[in-house]
XYZ file of C-alpha atoms in Angstrom:
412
model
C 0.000 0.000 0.000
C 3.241 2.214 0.447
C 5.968 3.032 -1.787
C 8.910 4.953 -1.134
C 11.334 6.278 -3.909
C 15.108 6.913 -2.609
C 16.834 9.520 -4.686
C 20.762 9.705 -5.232
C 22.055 13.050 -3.941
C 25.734 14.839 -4.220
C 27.338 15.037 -1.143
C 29.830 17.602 -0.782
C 33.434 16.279 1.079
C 33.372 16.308 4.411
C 29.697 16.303 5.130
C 27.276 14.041 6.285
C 23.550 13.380 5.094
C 20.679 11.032 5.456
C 18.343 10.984 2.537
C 14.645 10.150 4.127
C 12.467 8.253 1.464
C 9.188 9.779 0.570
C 6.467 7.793 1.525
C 3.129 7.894 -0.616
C -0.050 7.970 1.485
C -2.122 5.830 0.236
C -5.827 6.651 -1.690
C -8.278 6.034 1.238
C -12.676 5.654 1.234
C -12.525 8.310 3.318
C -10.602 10.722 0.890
C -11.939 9.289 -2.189
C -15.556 9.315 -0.947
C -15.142 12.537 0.938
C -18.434 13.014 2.591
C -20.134 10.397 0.712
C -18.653 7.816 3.615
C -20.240 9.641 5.680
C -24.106 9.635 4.293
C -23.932 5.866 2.646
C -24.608 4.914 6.495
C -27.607 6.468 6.474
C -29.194 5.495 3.227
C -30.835 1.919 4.910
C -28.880 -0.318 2.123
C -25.649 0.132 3.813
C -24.595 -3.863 3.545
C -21.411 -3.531 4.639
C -21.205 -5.360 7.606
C -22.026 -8.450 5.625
C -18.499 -8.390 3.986
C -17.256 -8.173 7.691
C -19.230 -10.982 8.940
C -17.464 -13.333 6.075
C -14.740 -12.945 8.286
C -15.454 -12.368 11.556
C -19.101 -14.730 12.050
C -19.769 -12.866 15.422
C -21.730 -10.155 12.752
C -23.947 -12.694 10.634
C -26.810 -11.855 12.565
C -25.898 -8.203 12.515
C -25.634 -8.513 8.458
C -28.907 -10.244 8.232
C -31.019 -7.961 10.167
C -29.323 -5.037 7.775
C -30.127 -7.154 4.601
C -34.131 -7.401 5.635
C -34.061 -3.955 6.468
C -31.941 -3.447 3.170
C -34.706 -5.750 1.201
C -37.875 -3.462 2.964
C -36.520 -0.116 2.009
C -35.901 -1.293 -1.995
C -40.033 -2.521 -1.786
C -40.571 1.122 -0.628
C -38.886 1.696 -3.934
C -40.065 -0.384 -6.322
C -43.339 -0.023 -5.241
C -43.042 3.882 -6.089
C -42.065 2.925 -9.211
C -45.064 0.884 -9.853
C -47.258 3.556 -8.706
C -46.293 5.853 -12.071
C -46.847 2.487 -14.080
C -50.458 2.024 -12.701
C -51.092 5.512 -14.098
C -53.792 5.057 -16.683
C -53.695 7.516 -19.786
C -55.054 7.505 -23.457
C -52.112 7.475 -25.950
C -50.047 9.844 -26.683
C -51.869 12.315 -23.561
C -50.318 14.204 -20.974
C -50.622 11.686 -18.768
C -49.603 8.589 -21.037
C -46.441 10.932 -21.429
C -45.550 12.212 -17.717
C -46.595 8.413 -16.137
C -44.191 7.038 -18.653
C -41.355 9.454 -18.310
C -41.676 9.161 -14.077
C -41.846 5.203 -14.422
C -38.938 5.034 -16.412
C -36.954 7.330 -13.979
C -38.280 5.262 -11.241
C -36.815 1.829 -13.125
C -33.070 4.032 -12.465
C -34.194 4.289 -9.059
C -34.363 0.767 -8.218
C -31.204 0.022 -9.767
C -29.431 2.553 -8.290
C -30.626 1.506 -4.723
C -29.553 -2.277 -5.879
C -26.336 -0.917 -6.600
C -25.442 0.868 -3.511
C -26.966 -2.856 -1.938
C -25.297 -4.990 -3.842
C -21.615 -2.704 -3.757
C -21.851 -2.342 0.354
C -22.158 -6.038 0.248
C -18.927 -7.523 -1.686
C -16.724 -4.038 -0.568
C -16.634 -3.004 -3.932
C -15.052 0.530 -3.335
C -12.423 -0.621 -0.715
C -11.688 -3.427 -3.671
C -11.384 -1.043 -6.540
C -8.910 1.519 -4.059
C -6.995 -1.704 -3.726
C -6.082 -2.440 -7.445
C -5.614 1.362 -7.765
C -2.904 1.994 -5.288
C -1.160 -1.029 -7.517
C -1.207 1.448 -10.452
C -0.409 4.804 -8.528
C 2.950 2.802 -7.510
C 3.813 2.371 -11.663
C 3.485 5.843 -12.379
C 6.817 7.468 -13.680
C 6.291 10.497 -11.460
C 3.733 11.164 -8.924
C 0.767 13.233 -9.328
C -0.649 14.351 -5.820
C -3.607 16.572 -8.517
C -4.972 13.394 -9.988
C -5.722 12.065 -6.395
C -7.421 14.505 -5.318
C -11.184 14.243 -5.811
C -12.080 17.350 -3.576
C -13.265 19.372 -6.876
C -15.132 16.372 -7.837
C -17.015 16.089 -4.597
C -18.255 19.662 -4.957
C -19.187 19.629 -8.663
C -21.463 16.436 -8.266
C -22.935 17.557 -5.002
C -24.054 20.803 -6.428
C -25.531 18.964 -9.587
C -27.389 16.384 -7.460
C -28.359 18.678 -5.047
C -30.410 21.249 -8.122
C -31.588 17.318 -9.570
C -33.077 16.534 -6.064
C -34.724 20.324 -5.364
C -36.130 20.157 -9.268
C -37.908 16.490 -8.604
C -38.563 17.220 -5.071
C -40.514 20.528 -6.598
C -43.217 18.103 -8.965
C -43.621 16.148 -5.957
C -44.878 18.905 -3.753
C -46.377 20.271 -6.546
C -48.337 17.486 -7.202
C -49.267 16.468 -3.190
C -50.389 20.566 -3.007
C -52.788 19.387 -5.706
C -54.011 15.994 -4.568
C -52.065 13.756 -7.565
C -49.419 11.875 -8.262
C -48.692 13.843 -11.662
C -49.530 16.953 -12.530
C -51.865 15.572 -15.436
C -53.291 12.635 -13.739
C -56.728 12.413 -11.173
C -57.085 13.486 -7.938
C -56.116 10.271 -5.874
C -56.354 9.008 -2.146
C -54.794 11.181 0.467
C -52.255 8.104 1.583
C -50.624 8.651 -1.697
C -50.654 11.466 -2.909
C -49.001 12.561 1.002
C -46.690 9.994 0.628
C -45.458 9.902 -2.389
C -43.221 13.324 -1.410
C -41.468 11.239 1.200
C -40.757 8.268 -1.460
C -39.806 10.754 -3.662
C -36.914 12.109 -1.045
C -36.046 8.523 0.033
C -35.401 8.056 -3.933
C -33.282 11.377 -4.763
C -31.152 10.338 -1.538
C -29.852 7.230 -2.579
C -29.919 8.512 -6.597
C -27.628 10.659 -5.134
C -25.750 8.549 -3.509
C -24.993 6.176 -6.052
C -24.028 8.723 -8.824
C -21.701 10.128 -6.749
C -20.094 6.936 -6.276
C -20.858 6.019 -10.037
C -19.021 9.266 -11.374
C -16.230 9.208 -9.207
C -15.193 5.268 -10.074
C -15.623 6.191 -13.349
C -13.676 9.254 -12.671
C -10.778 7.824 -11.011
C -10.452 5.431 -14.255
C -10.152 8.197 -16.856
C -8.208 10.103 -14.887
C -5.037 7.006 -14.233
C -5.739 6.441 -17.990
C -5.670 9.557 -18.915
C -1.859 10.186 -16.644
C -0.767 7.229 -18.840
C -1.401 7.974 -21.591
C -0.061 11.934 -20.548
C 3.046 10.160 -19.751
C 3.222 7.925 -22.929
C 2.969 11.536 -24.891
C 6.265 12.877 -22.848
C 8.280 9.609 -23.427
C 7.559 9.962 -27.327
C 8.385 13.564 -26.799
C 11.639 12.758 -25.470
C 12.146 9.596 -28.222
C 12.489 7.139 -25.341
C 9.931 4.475 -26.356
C 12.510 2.786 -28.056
C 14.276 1.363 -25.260
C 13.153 -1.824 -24.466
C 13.042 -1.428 -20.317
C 10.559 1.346 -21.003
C 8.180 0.085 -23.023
C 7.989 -2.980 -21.410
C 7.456 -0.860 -18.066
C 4.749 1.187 -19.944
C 3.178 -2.041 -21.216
C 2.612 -4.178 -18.334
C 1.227 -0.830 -16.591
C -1.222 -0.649 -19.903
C -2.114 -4.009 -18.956
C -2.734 -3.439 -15.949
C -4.925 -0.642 -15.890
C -7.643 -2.744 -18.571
C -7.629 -5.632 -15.712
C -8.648 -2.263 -13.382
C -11.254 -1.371 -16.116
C -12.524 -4.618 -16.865
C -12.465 -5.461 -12.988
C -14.361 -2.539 -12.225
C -16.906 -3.056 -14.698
C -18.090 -6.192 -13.150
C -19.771 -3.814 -10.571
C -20.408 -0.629 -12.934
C -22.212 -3.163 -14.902
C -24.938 -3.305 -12.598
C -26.224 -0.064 -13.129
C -25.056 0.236 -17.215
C -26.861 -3.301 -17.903
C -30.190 -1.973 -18.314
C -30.160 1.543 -17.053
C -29.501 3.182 -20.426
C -32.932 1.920 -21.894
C -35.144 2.851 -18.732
C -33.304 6.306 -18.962
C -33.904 6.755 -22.975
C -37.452 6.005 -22.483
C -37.662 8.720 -20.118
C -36.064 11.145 -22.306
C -38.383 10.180 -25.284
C -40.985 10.897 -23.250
C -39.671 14.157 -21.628
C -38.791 15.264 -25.155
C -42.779 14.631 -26.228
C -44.138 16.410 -23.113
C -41.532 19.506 -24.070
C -42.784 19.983 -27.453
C -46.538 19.048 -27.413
C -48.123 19.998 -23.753
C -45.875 22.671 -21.609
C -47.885 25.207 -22.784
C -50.691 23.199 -21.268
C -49.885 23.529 -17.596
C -50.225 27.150 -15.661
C -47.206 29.165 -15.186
C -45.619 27.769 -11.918
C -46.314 23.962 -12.843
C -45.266 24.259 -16.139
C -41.679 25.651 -15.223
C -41.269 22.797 -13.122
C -42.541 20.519 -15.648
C -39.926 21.975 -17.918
C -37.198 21.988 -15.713
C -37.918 17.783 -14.874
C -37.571 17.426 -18.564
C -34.296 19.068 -18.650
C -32.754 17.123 -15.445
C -33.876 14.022 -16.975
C -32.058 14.835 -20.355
C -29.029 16.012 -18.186
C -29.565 12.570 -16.305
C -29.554 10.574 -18.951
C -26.277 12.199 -20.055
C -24.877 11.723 -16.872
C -25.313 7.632 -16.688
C -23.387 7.538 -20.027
C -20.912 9.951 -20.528
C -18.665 8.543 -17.352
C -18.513 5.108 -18.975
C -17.677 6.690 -22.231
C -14.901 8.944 -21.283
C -12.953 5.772 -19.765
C -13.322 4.032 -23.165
C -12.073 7.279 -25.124
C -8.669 7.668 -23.040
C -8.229 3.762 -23.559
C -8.459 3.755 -27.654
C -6.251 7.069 -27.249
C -2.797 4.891 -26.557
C -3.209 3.664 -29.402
C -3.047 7.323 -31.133
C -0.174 8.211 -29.027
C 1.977 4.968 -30.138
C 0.739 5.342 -34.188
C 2.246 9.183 -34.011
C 5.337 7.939 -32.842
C 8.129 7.574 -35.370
C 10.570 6.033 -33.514
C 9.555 2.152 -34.338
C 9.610 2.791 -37.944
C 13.406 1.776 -38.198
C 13.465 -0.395 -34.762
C 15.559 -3.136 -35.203
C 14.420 -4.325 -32.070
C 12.347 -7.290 -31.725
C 11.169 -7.031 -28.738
C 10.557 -3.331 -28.847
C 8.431 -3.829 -32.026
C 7.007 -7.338 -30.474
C 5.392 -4.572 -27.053
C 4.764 -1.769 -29.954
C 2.064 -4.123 -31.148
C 0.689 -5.931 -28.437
C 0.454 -2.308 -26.685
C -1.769 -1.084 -30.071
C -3.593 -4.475 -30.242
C -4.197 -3.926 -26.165
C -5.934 -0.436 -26.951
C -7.933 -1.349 -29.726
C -9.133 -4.510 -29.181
C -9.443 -5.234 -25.443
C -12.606 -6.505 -23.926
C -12.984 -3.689 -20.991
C -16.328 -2.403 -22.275
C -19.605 -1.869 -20.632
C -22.412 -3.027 -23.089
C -26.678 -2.116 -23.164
C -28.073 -5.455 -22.409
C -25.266 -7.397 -23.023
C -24.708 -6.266 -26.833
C -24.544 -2.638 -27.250
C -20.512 -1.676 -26.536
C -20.570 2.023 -24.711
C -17.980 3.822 -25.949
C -17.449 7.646 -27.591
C -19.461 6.628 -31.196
C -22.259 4.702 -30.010
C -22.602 7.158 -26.909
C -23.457 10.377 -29.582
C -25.124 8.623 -31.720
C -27.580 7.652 -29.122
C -27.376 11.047 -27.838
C -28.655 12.524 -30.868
C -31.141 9.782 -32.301
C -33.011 8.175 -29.715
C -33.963 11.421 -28.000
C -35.081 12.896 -31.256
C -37.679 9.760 -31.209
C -39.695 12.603 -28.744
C -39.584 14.953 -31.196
C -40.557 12.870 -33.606
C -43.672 11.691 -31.476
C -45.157 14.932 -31.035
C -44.883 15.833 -35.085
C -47.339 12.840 -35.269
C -49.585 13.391 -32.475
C -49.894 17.152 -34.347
C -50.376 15.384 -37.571
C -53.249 13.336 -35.789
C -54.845 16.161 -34.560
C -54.421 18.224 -37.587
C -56.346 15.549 -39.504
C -59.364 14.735 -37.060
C -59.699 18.681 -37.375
C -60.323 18.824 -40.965
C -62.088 16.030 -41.283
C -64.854 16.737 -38.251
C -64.365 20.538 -40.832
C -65.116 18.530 -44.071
């Protein structure tokens, strides 16, 4: 977990010195988490006692009573969730749209709470610090910036934070006027009161998770993207062609993919399926935006708008981490392809690691995929981006089409 580096310093005659290794401290939950540590505890899914009992059995019944009580706030979830799918609306009406675009949010919300279950419960972040103090200690130099995650904390608590005051505003919204959605039917009291309090419950852990999502993700890009930083300055400097190197640079290449593809056994969780539910939503978000916010009066329709926009932003956000990891591993390969140096190698063994390094990059098997098939990564990520959300669009040109044509034909 420590490393120390001993430097060779001049001595002038005569005098005497003792030259004190630096010691790395290592990348801790507490530090890498920052105050995220602090409010997992409180979330109810906290199962992390369970990867204690494996070892010590004094805290199996400990770990069971926080897996029931783990199990019974996820029903309080999922049985939000199947609240907005109840929701009965004609097609293509308001309330067809906002049911859809709520359930579909609500299908994130169960897997994030699964997540933050199932990642408490095998030590997944204490794991993944693990394998990356192995590749802080191959770093050519040291870069105190890259672990610091301070900046990170701030940026995703202050995006959360407006996410959770925007939903939290529909709910109240909605409770002030007896519904569920702001386009369905006035409903019992029980529900339309508590479906406020679900709604917190659900942007607490939500938060939770994607904080922990972005900043796995984050801590990914970022070693790859000091790699590959330092990769640029050795071709800089024409030292990829000795053979010590390279082969330094290419079992640390190596080793960061087993991080990636080690990792994504637990991203995975949440990437599996979570892309569709969140598409769906934006479809639908994208409809309501174009064919009914001028339906709504003033106050409920700026909330309305701003939901759309957070889920948008939302659906963004459960990509574009995943993405970003992909983009700095392909971009090796650029860095060793501009580099001139192997084209009269007569090294073997230098050529031998040029390839396998290029091969490594483009062809390595440390991708999240949709449902198994669909590989996330920088092209399929924008195309996505652009297409499927313009399915909304698309939906309201025919619903105006409709309505355009039931006009003049009650007219003719």
């Amino acid at each position: 977990m420590f490393s120390s580096k001993s430097e060779v310093v001049k001595v002038s005659p005569g005098s005497f010195c003792i030259q004190v290794p630096e010691v790395k401290e290592p990348l801790t939950d507490d530090k890498f988490l920052g105050p995220l540590s602090f409010f997992i505890k409180f979330t109810g899914l906290d199962c992390s006692i369970v990867a204690l009992s494996k070892v010590d059995s004094r805290f199996k019944f400990r770990a069971w009573i926080t897996q029931i009580f783990a199990v019974i706030v996820m029903a309080i979830i999922v049985l939000r969730c199947f609240t907005f799918f109840q929701l009965h609306g004609h097609s293509m009406s308001f309330q067809w749209a906002e049911s859809g675009m709520f359930a579909f949010l609500g299908v994130q919300s169960v897997e994030c709470a699964y997540c933050i279950f199932s990642w408490t419960r095998n030590d997944f972040i204490m794991n993944h610090l693990e394998k990356l103090e192995v590749l802080r200690l191959l770093r050519v130099k040291d870069n105190e910036k890259i672990d610091n995650y301070c900046s990170i904390h701030l940026k995703i608590f202050v995006w959360t934070g407006l996410w959770t005051l925007i939903t939290m505003a529909h709910a109240v919204n909605c409770a002030i006027e007896e519904k569920v959605i702001l386009s369905g039917d006035h409903i019992y009291p029980i529900i339309f009161y508590g479906m406020p309090f679900a709604t917190l419950l659900v942007c607490f852990h939500v938060s939770i998770f994607l904080n922990c999502y972005f900043l796995v993700n984050c801590s990914l890009y970022r070693e790859i993207e000091y790699f590959n930083t330092e990769l640029e300055n050795a071709r800089r400097m024409k030292q990829l062609n000795n053979p010590d190197l390279i082969a330094k640079y290419s079992n640390r290449q190596a080793e960061l993919i087993h991080l990636v593809r080690s990792a994504n056994k637990s991203l995975g969780g949440y990437t599996f399926t979570t892309p569709i539910s969140m598409f769906n939503a934006c479809i639908n978000a994208i409809y309501i935006f174009f064919s009914f916010r001028e339906e709504l009066p003033l106050i409920s329709g700026v909330i309305m708008t701003l939901n759309i926009f957070a889920t948008i932003f939302m659906t963004y956000f459960s990509i574009r981490p995943a993405s970003n990891v992909q983009f700095h591993i392909q971009d090796t390969s650029r860095i060793l392809m501009e580099s001139r140096e192997f084209e009269n190698s007569k090294d073997a063994d230098v050529m031998n690691t040029y390839h396998v390094m290029i091969d490594r990059s483009l062809r390595h098997t440390a991708r999240l995929r949709v449902l198994g098939g669909i590989p996330i990564y920088p092209t399929t990520f924008h195309i996505a981006m652009f297409f499927i959300p313009s399915l909304g669009t698309l939906l309201s040109f025919v619903k105006k089409s409709l309505h355009t044509y039931e006009i003049n034909k009650i007219l003719l």
